Every structure is written in structure tokens, then in C-alpha cells.
Coordinates of C-alpha atoms in Angstrom, one line a residue:
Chain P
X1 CA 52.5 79.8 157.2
X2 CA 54.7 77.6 154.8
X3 CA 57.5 76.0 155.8
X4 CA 60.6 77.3 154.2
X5 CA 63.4 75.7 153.0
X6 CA 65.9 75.2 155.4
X7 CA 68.4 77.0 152.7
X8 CA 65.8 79.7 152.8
X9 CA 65.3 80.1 156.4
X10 CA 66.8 84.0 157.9
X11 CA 69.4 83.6 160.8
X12 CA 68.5 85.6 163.8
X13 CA 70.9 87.0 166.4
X14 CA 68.7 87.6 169.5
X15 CA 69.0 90.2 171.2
X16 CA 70.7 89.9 174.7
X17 CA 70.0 91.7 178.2
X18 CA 73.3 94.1 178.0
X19 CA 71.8 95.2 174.6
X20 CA 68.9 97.1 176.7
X21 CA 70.9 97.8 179.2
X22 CA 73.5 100.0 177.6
X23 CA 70.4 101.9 176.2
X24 CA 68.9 102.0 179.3
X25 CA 72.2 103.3 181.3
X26 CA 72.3 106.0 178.9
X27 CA 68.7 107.2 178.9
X28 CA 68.8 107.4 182.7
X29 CA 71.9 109.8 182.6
X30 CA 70.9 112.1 180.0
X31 CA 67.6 112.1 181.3
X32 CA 68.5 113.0 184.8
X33 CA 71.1 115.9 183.5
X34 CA 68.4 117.3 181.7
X35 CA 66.3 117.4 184.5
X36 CA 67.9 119.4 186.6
X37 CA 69.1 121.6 184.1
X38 CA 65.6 122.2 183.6
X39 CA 64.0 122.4 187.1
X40 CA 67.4 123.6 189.3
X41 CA 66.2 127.1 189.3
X42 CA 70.0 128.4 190.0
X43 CA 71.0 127.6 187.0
X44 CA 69.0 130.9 186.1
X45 CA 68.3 129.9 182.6
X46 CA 66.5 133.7 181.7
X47 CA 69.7 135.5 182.8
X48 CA 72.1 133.2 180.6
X49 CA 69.4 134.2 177.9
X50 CA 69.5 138.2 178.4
X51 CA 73.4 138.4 178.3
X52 CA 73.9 135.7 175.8
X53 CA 74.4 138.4 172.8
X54 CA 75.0 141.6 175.2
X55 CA 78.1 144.0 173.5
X56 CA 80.5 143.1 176.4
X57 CA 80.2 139.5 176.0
X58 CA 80.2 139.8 171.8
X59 CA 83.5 142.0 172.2
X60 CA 85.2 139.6 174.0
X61 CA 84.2 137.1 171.6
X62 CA 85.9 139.1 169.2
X63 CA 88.7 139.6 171.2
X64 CA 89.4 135.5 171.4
X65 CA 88.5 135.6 167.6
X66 CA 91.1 137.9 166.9
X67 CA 93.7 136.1 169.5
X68 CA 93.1 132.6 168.2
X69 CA 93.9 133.9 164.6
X70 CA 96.8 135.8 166.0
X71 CA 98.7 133.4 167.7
X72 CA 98.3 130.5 165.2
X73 CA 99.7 132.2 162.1
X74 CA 102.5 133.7 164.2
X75 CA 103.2 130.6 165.8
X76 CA 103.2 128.3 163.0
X77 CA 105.4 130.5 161.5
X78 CA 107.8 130.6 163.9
X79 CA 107.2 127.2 164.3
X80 CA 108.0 126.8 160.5
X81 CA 111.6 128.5 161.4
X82 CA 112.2 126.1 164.6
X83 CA 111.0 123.0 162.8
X84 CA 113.7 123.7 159.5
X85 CA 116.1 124.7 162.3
X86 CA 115.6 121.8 164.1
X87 CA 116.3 119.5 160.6
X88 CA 119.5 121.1 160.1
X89 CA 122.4 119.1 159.8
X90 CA 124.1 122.2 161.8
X91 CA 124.2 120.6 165.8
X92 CA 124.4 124.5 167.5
X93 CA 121.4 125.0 164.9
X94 CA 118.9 122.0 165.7
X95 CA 120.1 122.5 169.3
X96 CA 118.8 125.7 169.7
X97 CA 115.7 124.7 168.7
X98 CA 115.6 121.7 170.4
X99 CA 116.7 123.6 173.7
X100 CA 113.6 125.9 173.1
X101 CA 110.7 123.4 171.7
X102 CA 112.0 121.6 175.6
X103 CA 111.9 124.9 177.2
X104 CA 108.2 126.0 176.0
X105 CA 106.5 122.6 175.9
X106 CA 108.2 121.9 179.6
X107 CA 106.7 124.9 181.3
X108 CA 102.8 126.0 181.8
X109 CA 101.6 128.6 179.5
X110 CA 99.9 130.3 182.7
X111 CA 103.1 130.5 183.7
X112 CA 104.9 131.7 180.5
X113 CA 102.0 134.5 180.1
X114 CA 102.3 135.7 183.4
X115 CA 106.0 135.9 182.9
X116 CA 105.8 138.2 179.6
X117 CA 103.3 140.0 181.4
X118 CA 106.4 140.8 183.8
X119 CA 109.2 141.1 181.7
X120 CA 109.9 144.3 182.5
X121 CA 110.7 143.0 186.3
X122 CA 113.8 141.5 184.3
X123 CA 114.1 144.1 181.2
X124 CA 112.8 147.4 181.8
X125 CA 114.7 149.0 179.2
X126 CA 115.8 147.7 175.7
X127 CA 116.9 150.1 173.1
X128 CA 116.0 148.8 169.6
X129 CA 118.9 149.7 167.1
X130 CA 121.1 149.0 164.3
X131 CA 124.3 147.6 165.4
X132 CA 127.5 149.0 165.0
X133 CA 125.7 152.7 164.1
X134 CA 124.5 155.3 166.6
X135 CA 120.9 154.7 165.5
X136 CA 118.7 153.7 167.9
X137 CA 115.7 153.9 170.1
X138 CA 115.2 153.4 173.8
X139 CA 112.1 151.3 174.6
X140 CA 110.2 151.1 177.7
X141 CA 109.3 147.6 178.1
X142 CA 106.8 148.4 180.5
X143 CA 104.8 150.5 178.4
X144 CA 104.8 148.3 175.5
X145 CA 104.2 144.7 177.2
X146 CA 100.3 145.5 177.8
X147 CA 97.8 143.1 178.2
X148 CA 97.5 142.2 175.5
X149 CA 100.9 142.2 173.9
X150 CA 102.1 139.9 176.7
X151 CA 98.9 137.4 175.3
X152 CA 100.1 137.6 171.7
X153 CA 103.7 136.7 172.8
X154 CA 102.9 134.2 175.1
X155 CA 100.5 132.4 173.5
X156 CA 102.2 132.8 170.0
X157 CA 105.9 131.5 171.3
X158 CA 104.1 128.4 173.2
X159 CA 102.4 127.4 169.9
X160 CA 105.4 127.9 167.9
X161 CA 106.9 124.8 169.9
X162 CA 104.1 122.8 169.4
X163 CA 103.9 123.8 165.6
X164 CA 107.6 122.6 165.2
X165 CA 106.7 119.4 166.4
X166 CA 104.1 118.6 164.0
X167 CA 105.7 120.1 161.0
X168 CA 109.3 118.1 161.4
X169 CA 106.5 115.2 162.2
X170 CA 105.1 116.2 158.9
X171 CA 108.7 116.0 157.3
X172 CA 109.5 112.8 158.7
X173 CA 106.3 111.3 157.7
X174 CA 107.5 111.0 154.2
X175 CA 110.3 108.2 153.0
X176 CA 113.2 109.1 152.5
X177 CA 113.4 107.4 148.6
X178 CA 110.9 110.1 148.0
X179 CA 114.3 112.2 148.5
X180 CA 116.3 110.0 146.6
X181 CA 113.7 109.9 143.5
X182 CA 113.6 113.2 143.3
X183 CA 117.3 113.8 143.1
X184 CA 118.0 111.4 140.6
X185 CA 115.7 113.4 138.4
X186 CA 118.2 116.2 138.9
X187 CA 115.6 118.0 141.1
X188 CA 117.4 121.4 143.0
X189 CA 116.7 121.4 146.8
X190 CA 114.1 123.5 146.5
X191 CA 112.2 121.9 143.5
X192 CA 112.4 118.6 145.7
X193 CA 110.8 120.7 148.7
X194 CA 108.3 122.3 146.5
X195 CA 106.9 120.2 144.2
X196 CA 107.5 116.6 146.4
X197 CA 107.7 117.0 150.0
X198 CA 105.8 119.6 150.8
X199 CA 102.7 117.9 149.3
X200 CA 103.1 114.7 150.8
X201 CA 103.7 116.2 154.2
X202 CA 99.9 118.1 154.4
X203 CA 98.3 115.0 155.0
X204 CA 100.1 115.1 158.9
X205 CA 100.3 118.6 158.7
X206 CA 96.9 119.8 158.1
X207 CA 94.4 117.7 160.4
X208 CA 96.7 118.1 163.9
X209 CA 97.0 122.2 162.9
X210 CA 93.4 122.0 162.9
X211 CA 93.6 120.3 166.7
X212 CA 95.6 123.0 167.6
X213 CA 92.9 125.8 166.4
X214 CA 90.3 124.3 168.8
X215 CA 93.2 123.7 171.6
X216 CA 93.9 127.4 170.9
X217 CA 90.6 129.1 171.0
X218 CA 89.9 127.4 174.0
X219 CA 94.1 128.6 175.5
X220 CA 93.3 131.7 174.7
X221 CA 90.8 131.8 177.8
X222 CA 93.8 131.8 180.2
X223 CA 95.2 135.4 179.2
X224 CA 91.6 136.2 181.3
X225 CA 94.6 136.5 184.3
X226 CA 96.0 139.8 182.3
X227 CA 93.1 141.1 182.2
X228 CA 92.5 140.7 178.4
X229 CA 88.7 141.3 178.1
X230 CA 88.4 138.3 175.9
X231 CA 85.2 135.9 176.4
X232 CA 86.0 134.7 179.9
X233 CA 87.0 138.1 181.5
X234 CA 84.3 139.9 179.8
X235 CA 81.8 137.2 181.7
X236 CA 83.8 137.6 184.6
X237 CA 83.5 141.0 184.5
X238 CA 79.7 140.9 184.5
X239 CA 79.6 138.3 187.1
X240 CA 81.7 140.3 189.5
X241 CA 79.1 142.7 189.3
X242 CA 76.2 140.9 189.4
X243 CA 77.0 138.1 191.5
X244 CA 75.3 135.5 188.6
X245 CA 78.6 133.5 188.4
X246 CA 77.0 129.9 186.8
X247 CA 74.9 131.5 184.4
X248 CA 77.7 133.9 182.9
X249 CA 79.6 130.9 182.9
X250 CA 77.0 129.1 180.9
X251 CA 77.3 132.1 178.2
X252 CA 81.0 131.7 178.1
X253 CA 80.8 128.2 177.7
X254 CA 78.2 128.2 175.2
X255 CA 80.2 130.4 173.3
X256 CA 83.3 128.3 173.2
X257 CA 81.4 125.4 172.1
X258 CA 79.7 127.1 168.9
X259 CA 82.8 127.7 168.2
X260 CA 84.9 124.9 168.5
X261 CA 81.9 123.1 166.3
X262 CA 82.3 125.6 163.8
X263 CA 85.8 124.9 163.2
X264 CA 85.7 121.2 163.1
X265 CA 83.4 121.7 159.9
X266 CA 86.3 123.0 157.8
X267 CA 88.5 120.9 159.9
X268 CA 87.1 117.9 158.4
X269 CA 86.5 119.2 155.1
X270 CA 90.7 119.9 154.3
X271 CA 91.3 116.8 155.9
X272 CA 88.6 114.8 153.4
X273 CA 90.9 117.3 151.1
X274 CA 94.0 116.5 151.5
X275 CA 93.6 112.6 151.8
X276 CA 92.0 112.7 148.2
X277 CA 95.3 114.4 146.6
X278 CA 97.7 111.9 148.4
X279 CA 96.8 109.2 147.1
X280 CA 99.3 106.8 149.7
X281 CA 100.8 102.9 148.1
X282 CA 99.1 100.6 150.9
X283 CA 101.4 100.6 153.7
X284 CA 100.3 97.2 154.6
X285 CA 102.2 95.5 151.3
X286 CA 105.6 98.2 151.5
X287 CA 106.5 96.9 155.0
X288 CA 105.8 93.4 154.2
X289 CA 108.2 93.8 151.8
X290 CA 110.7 95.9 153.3
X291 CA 110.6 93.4 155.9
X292 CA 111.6 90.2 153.9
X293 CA 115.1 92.0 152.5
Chain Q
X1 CA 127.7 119.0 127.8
X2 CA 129.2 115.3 127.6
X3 CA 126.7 112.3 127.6
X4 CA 128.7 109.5 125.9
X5 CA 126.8 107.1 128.1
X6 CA 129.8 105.6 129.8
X7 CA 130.2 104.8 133.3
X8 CA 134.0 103.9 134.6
X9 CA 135.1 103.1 138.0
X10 CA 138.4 102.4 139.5
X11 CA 139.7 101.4 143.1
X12 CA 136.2 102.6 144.6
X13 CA 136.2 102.8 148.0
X14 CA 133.2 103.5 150.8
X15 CA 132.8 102.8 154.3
X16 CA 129.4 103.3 156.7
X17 CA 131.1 104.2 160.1
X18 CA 133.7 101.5 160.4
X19 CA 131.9 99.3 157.9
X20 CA 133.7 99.0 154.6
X21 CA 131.1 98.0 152.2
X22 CA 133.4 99.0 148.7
X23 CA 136.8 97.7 148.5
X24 CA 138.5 98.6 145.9
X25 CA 136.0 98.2 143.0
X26 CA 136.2 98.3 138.8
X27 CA 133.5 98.6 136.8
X28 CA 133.3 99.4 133.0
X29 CA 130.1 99.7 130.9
X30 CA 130.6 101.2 127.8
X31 CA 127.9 103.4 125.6
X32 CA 124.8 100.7 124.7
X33 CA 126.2 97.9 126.9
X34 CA 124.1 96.1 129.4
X35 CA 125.8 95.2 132.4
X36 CA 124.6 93.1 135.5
X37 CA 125.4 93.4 139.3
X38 CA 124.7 90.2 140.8
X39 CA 126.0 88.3 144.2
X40 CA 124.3 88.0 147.9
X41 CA 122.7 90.6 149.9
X42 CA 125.1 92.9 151.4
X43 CA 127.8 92.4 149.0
X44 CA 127.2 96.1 148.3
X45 CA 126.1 95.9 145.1
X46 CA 123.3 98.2 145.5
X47 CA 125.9 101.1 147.2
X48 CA 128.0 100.9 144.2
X49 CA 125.2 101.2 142.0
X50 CA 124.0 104.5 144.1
X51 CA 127.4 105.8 144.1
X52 CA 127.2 106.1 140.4
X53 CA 124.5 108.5 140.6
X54 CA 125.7 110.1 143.6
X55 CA 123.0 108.6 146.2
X56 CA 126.1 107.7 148.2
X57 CA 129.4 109.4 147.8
X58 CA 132.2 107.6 147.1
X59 CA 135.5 107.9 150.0
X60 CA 138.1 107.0 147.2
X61 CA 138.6 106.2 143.6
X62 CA 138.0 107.3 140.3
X63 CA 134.6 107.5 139.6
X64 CA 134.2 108.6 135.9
X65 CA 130.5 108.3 134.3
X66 CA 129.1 110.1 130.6
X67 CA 133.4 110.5 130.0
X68 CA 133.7 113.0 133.3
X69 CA 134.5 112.8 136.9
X70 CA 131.0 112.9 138.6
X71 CA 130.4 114.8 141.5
X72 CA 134.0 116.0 141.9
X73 CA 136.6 117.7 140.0
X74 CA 140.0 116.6 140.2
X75 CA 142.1 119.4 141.1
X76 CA 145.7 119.2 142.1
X77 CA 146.1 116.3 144.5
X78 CA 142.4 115.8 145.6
X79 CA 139.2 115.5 144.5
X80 CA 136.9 118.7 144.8
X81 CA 133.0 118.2 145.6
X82 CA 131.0 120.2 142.8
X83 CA 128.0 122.3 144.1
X84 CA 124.7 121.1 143.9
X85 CA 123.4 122.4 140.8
X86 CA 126.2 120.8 139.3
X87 CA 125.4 117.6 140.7
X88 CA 121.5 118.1 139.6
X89 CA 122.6 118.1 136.1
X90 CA 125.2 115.2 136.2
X91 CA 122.3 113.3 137.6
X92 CA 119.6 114.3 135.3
X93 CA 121.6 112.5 132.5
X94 CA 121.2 109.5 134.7
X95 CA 118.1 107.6 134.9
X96 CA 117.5 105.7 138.2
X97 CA 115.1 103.0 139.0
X98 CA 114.5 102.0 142.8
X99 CA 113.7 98.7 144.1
X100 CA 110.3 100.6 145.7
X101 CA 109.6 102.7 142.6
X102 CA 109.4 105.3 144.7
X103 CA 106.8 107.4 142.4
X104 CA 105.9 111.0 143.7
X105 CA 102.2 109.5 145.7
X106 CA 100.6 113.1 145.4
X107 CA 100.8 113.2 141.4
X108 CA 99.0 110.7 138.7
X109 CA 101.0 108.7 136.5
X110 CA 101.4 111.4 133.9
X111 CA 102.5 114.1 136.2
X112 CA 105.3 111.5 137.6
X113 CA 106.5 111.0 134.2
X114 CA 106.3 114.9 133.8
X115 CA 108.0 116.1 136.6
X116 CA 111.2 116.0 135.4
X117 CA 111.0 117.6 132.2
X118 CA 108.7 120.1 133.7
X119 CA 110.3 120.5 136.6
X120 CA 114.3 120.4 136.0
X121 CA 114.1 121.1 132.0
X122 CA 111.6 123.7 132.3
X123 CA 109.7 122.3 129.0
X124 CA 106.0 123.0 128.9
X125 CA 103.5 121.2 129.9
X126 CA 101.8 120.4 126.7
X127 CA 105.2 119.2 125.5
X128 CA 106.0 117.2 128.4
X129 CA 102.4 115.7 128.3
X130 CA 102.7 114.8 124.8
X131 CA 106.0 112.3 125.5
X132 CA 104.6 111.3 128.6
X133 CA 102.2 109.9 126.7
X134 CA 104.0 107.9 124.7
X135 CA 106.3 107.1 127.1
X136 CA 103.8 105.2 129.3
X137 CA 102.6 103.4 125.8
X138 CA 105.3 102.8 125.1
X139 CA 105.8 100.5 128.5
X140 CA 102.4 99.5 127.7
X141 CA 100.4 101.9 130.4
X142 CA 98.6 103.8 127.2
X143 CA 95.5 105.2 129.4
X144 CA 96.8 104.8 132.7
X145 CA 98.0 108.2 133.1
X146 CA 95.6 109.8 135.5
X147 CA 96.2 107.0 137.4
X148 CA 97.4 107.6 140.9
X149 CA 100.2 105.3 142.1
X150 CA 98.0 103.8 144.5
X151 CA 95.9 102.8 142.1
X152 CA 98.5 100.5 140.0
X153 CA 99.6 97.1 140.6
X154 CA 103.5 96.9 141.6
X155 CA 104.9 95.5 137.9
X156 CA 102.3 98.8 136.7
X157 CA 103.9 101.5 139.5
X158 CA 107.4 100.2 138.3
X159 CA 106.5 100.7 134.5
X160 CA 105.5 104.3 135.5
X161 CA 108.8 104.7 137.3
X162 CA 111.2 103.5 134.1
X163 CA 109.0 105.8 132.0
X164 CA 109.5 108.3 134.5
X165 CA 113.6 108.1 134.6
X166 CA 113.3 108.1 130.4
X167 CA 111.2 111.0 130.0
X168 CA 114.5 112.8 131.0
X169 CA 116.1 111.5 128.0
X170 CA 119.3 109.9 129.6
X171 CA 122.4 108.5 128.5
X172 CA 122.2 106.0 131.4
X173 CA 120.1 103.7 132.9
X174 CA 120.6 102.6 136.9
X175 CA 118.5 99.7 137.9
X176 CA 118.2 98.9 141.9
X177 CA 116.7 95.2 141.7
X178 CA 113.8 96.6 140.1
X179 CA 111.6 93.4 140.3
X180 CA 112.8 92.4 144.0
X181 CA 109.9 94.0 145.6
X182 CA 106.9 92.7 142.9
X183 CA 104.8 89.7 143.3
X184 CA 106.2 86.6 140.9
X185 CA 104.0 86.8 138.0
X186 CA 104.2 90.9 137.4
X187 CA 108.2 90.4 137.6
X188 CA 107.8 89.7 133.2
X189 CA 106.0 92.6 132.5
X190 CA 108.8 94.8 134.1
X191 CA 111.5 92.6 132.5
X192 CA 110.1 93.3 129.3
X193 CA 110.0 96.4 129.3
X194 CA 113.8 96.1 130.5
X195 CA 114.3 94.0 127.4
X196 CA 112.6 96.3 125.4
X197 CA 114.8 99.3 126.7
X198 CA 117.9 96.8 126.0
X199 CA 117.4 96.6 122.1
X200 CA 117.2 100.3 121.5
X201 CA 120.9 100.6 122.6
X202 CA 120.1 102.6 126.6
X203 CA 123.6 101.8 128.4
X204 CA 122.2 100.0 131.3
X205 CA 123.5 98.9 134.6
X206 CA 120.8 96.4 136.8
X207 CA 121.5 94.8 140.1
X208 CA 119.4 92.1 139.6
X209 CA 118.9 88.8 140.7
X210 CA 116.7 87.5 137.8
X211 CA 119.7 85.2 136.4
X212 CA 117.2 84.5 133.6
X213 CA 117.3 88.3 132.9
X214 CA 121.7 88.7 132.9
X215 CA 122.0 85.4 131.0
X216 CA 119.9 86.9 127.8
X217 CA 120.2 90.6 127.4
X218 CA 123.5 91.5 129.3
X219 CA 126.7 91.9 128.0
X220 CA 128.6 92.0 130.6
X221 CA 128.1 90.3 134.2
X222 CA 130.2 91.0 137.9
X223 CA 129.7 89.1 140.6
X224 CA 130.1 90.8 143.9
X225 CA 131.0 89.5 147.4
X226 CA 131.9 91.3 150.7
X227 CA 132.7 94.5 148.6
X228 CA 134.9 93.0 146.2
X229 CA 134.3 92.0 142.2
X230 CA 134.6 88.4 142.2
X231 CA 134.6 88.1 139.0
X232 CA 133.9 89.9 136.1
X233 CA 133.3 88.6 132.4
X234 CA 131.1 87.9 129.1
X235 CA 127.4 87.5 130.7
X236 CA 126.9 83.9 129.4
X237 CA 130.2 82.9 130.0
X238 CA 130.3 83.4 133.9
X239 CA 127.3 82.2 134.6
X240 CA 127.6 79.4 132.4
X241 CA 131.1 78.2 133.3
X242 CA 132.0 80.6 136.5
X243 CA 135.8 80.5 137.9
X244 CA 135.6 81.3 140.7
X245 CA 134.5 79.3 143.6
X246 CA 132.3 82.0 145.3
X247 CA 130.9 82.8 142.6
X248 CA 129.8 78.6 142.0
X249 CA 128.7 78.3 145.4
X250 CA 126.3 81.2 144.7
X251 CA 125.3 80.7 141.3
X252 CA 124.2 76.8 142.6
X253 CA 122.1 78.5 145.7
X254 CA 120.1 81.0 143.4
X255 CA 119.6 78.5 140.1

């Protein structure tokens, strides 16, 4: 072999102990979960098999579907309302929706479902009319806060809290000269809001409403305690039946997880999206300036 | 619709909470004139010059800009806010150029100069694209306009941005220290283009601190301390042989 120039000659890091370790560590967990996956014969593999695509469990994946859609276009629209309410130079108007954002994201949505679920304990008859005429139309609260209205409400009025939160974060993500330039163009408020803010807010807007989604569809398994036969009841119902808790569970679980992965592909694609159009100065060299005055 | 491209102010007055950063403030710039703001940092040069756009409001004073009361009407014994839109077009005869550039981050160079024409004028795109582009060759950006903000050097972003406040087609031209925030050696390019603006006979008022800058192209210079005009005068003139001791003591810190 010829010797090489010293200028010539590769450096080597060698490789130390913890560098097998780590590897080691992790093959010895994974390989001993996946061994008693495998051979623990409760976990009853051929059952979670036969009622993985069964109609009950595939309507109450529906169900959740249809709740999770539900809920997060109601509630980020109400959450649109609370958040512009919340900006309003008016103090009774940003209170109130202060006073509620504190209100929903201070209590447990187990609770707050159960509670809708049982409104009619504290309302059981509203009359729906217009004011100041004779029209109007006595309502049984009872009869119309099912299931699965009670679901809808409670999950849609917790998220609207939460929605608020990241849109106003949205708002206040962008500098106020933004604002200012767009006035001195003679901009009208809603030209500014159109054309200027709303853009620039997407980029925090977008990738934590996608967070949400995912928080949601997996949420919507609490309204299982109504008795909405969405994914969870509808394994729970077969499992009260058949005994074969864990490997209903399984099918649930599964379930859940195909799709939470399935909507963290489109996640990531509007979020590649949306960071391509807003094209941000470095923020490195703005504070360094803003800094020095 | 008056644009004379004057700007007058008389016993202006502002506070922040129980800060009082105006106190009692003239200013005159008549139609082509160049007119410098200089003095230390919080003298509140910069408020006045936002006041005359309407950034900040002003508590008291006349405040008179393109020959009519801006942002008020005078009626009987007070001064009357005007609504918005009225506002919008008092301020779209006023261009403004911030100290951060502040260019819209979501749209390329072209659609920054565009958005006001597009936008507030309602003109059409094709128009509005056609004197974009000359606007930004004409402050030397010829090609740069699908450029995204991020994607231009500071003395580049703040060309974009007096192209931008042109493309409206003011009377008046507010400058906010427009070189304060760029790196020394892209401070000339801006300047130039300043110069440039100077010749063609804009009415332009620039708190500055480029001396070099007030001392050739402006007509007129005031020197500002604690919310007072020190002194006022021929450009050359007070900073050449200055009267007043503040303004001595700061022209020796910043030469």
C-alpha cells in the first residue's frame, strides 16, 4: 500500500461504545414488544382481524369522520367571531370573549359534553321567536339535545376557544408596520385585511389548525359517554357482547391511527404551501436592528 | 381634489399618556421643496413626521397638508375627525417610506409596487404592471420584480418600497430615516435614488440623519430637540454656521 501524503490522508472519527449501545437499547425494546405481540395469545390477533372492516365498526368510523369535520368548521368559525371580538378595541366586547375562551379552555370537555347532554336539567323549555312579535315556537330541549346534538355542541364550542387563540395568535404574528404600510397606501380596512394581513397570518394559522384536526379526531372519542356510536362505542358495543375487550380495542386504535397518518400528509403539504408564498425578511437581521435604535 | 403638494403645520401638539413628545411645532414645506428633520433620538421627529400622514393623530394645532386640513374638518370651534375613507384618500396622495421598508412579505416586488394602484385606484393589472415596471427601473431594480422581499438586500427592499409609495403618484413624499436600518455601503444606493426623486421637483420631507444627504439636496433644514424646533433655516446655512447652541453641540456629535 503507498503511503499517502499526509495532506491526502482521510480523518476518521471512531466509533465509540454508546454508538452501539443506543442501537442496541433500541433493538432489544422493539424486539421484545414485538414478541409478545406476536406469541401473547390474548392479544387474539384473528378476532382483531375478523372485525377490523365489520359494518358496525366502519359506521362508527363514519360517525367520527362526520364529527371531526363537524366540529372543526363550526368551531373555527365561531372561533373566527371570538378571535375578531377578542381584538376589538370595545373592552365589554374583547371581555366577553375573553370571559368565554377562559371559561371553555378552564373546564374538561368530558365535563362540558356531559353538561350539554343535560341541559335540559337547567332549560327544559326555550321558545325560539322573534322578539317584540307574537311569533314563536316552544322547544323542548329535551327532545332536541340528543346524543348527538349534545356532541356537535360540545365539541364545536370547546374548539371555538381554542380556534380563537390561534387565529388572534395568527393576527398578532404579523408587525404592526405591515398595518401602517398599508394605510399609507390609502388601503380601506378591509383591503388591508384582505389583501395584507390575512395572507401573512396563514403561515401560524394553518399548521396549528392542522394540530387541532388530529387533536380532534382523536376528542371526538369522548362523546363514546353519550352514547354516540362513533368508533369507540361501536367497539365497545361489540366488546360488551363478546367479552374480547383488548382486541376491539386494537381495531379502534388501529383505526385512529390510519387516520391521524392520513391527515398529517395534507398537513404537511399546506404547511410546505404556505411557507413558499410567505416569503418572511430574516428575523435574525430585523431584531438586530430594532434592537440598536 | 387638491394636491398642491404642500404640507403646513402650526402649534402641533401630541402627548403618549403623560409624555409630551410635540410641543408646539411649525413646519412649512412648500410644493417641490426638500425639507430635512434632523436632531437626537426621541426629539420626536419621527411622530411629527407620522402625524403628517396621519400614523399618529395630532392632540392640537393646525395641521394643513396638499392646501387642506388633514384628517379633520374644522367646524365651528373644534376640529372634526373625517371618516376613514376620507382619511384613505388624504393618505393615498402621500407617499410614505418606513425606516423597515415594511414591504407586503407575501407578494414579489412587482405586486408590492402594484398594490396600491390595484388595490386603492382600482386600475388594472396590466396597467399597473406596466408602471411598475418602470418604476423599479427607474430605481434601478429593472428585473427584480418577481423578486420576493426576502430575497433583496436592505438598500434593494428599500428601493422597492420608494417605488412602491410612487406608483401612487403622490404629491408628497414622507421619509422615516429610510437608510437608518441598512448596512453602510447600501445607504448610497438608497440616497440616490432620494437624489434622483429630488431633481424631478417630488415635495419631500426626510428625517434623516445622513448630514451629507440635508447639506446637498434640501432646501430647508429643522433641527428638533425635546419636541421643540430648535431651529429652522436655509439647509446649508444651519448646518454650516448653526445658532443655536443645541443645535452645535449636536451637529459636533454627529459630523
Amino acid at each position: 500500500m503507498p503511503e499517502l501524503l499526509p495532506e491526502e490522508k482521510k480523518r476518521i472519527t471512531p466509533k465509540r461504545p454508546r454508538d452501539y449501545l443506543c442501537w442496541a437499547v433500541a433493538i432489544a425494546i422493539v424486539g421484545g414488544l414485538v414478541h409478545t405481540t406476536v406469541t401473547n395469545e390474548n392479544y387474539q390477533w384473528p378476532v382483531v382481524f375478523s372485525y377490523f372492516t365489520t359494518e358496525a365498526i366502519l359506521d362508527g368510523l363514519v360517525l367520527t369522520l362526520v364529527l371531526t369535520v363537524a366540529s372543526m368548521v363550526l368551531g373555527t368559525l365561531l372561533g373566527l367571531v371570538l378571535a375578531v371580538m377578542r381584538m376589538s378595541h370595545q373592552a365589554p366586547i374583547s371581555g366577553l370573549a375573553r370571559l368565554y375562551i377562559t371559561f371553555f379552555r378552564g373546564t374538561p370537555v368530558l365535563v362540558q359534553l356531559i353538561f350539554w347532554f343535560n341541559i335540559a336539567a337547567l332549560y327544559p323549555n326555550v321558545s325560539i321567536g322573534i322578539p317584540f312579535t307574537d311569533i314563536s315556537t316552544p322547544v323542548d330541549v329535551n327532545a332536541l339535545m340528543t346524543p348527538l346534538t349534545a356532541a356537535i355542541v360540545g365539541l364545536t364550542l370547546n374548539q371555538a376557544a381554542y380556534m380563537a387563540e390561534i387565529i388572534r395568535g395568527g393576527f398578532a404574528s404579523v408587525n404592526r408596520g405591515q398595518h401602517e404600510a398599508a394605510d399609507s397606501l390609502g388601503m380601506s380596512g378591509f383591503t388591508r385585511l384582505r389583501h395584507v394581513i390575512i395572507p401573512q397570518t396563514m403561515p401560524a394559522i394553518i399548521p396549528a389548525t392542522g394540530n387541532q384536526v388530529i387533536g380532534m379526531l382523536k376528542e371526538t372519542s369522548l362523546v363514546s359517554v353519550l352514547g354516540v356510536a362513533e368508533l369507540l362505542n361501536s367497539a365497545q358495543s361489540i366488546y360488551a357482547r363478546t367479552y374480547q375487550t383488548i382486541p376491539l380495542l386494537i381495531v379502534a386504535s388501529l383505526w385512529y391511527l390510519i387516520m391521524t397518518m392520513a391527515l398529517s400528509v395534507p398537513q404537511s403539504m399546506i404547511e410546505r404551501r404556505f411557507s413558499r408564498s410567505t416569503r418572511r425578511p430574516a428575523p435574525v437581521a430585523v431584531a438586530t436592528k430594532e434592537s440598536l435604535l | 381634489m387638491k394636491a398642491d403638494g404642500t404640507i403646513v403645520a402650526r402649534q402641533l401638539y401630541k402627548s403618549f399618556g403623560s409624555h409630551e413628545v410635540l410641543r408646539g411645532i411649525d413646519l412649512s414645506v412648500k410644493a417641490g421643496e426638500i425639507s430635512c428633520i434632523i436632531g437626537p433620538s426621541g426629539s420626536g421627529k419621527s411622530t411629527l413626521l407620522r402625524c403628517v400622514n396621519g400614523l399618529e393623530t395630532v392632540d392640537r394645532g393646525v395641521l394643513r397638508v396638499n392646501g387642506e386640513d388633514f384628517g379633520y374638518v374644522e367646524k365651528g370651534n373644534a376640529y372634526h375627525a373625517v371618516r376613514p375613507q376620507r382619511l384613505a384618500e388624504q393618505r393615498a396622495r402621500i407617499g410614505m417610506v418606513f425606516q423597515q421598508f415594511n414591504l407586503f412579505p407575501n407578494m414579489t416586488a412587482e405586486d408590492n409596487v402594484m398594490s396600491g394602484p390595484v388595490l386603492v385606484k382600482k386600475i388594472s393589472r396590466k396597467v399597473a404592471r406596466e408602471q411598475a415596471q418602470k418604476l423599479l427601473a427607474q430605481v434601478g431594480l429593472a428585473g427584480c420584480g418577481h423578486k420576493y422581499p426576502a430575497q433583496l438586500s436592505g438598500g434593494q427592499q428599500q428601493r422597492v418600497a420608494i417605488a412602491r409609495a410612487l406608483a401612487m403618484e403622490p404629491s408628497i413624499m414622507l421619509f422615516d430615516e429610510p437608510t437608518s436600518a441598512l448596512d453602510p455601503e447600501l445607504v448610497g444606493e438608497v440616497l440616490a435614488v432620494m437624489r434622483d426623486l429630488a431633481h424631478h421637483g417630488m415635495t419631500m420631507l426626510v428625517v434623516t440623519h445622513e448630514m451629507g444627504f440635508a447639506r446637498d439636496v434640501a432646501d430647508e433644514v429643522l433641527f428638533m430637540d425635546g419636541g421643540v424646533a430648535v431651529e429652522r433655516g436655509d439647509a446649508r446655512e444651519v448646518l454650516a454656521n448653526p445658532r443655536e447652541k443645541r443645535t452645535q453641540e449636536f451637529l459636533e456629535r454627529v459630523l
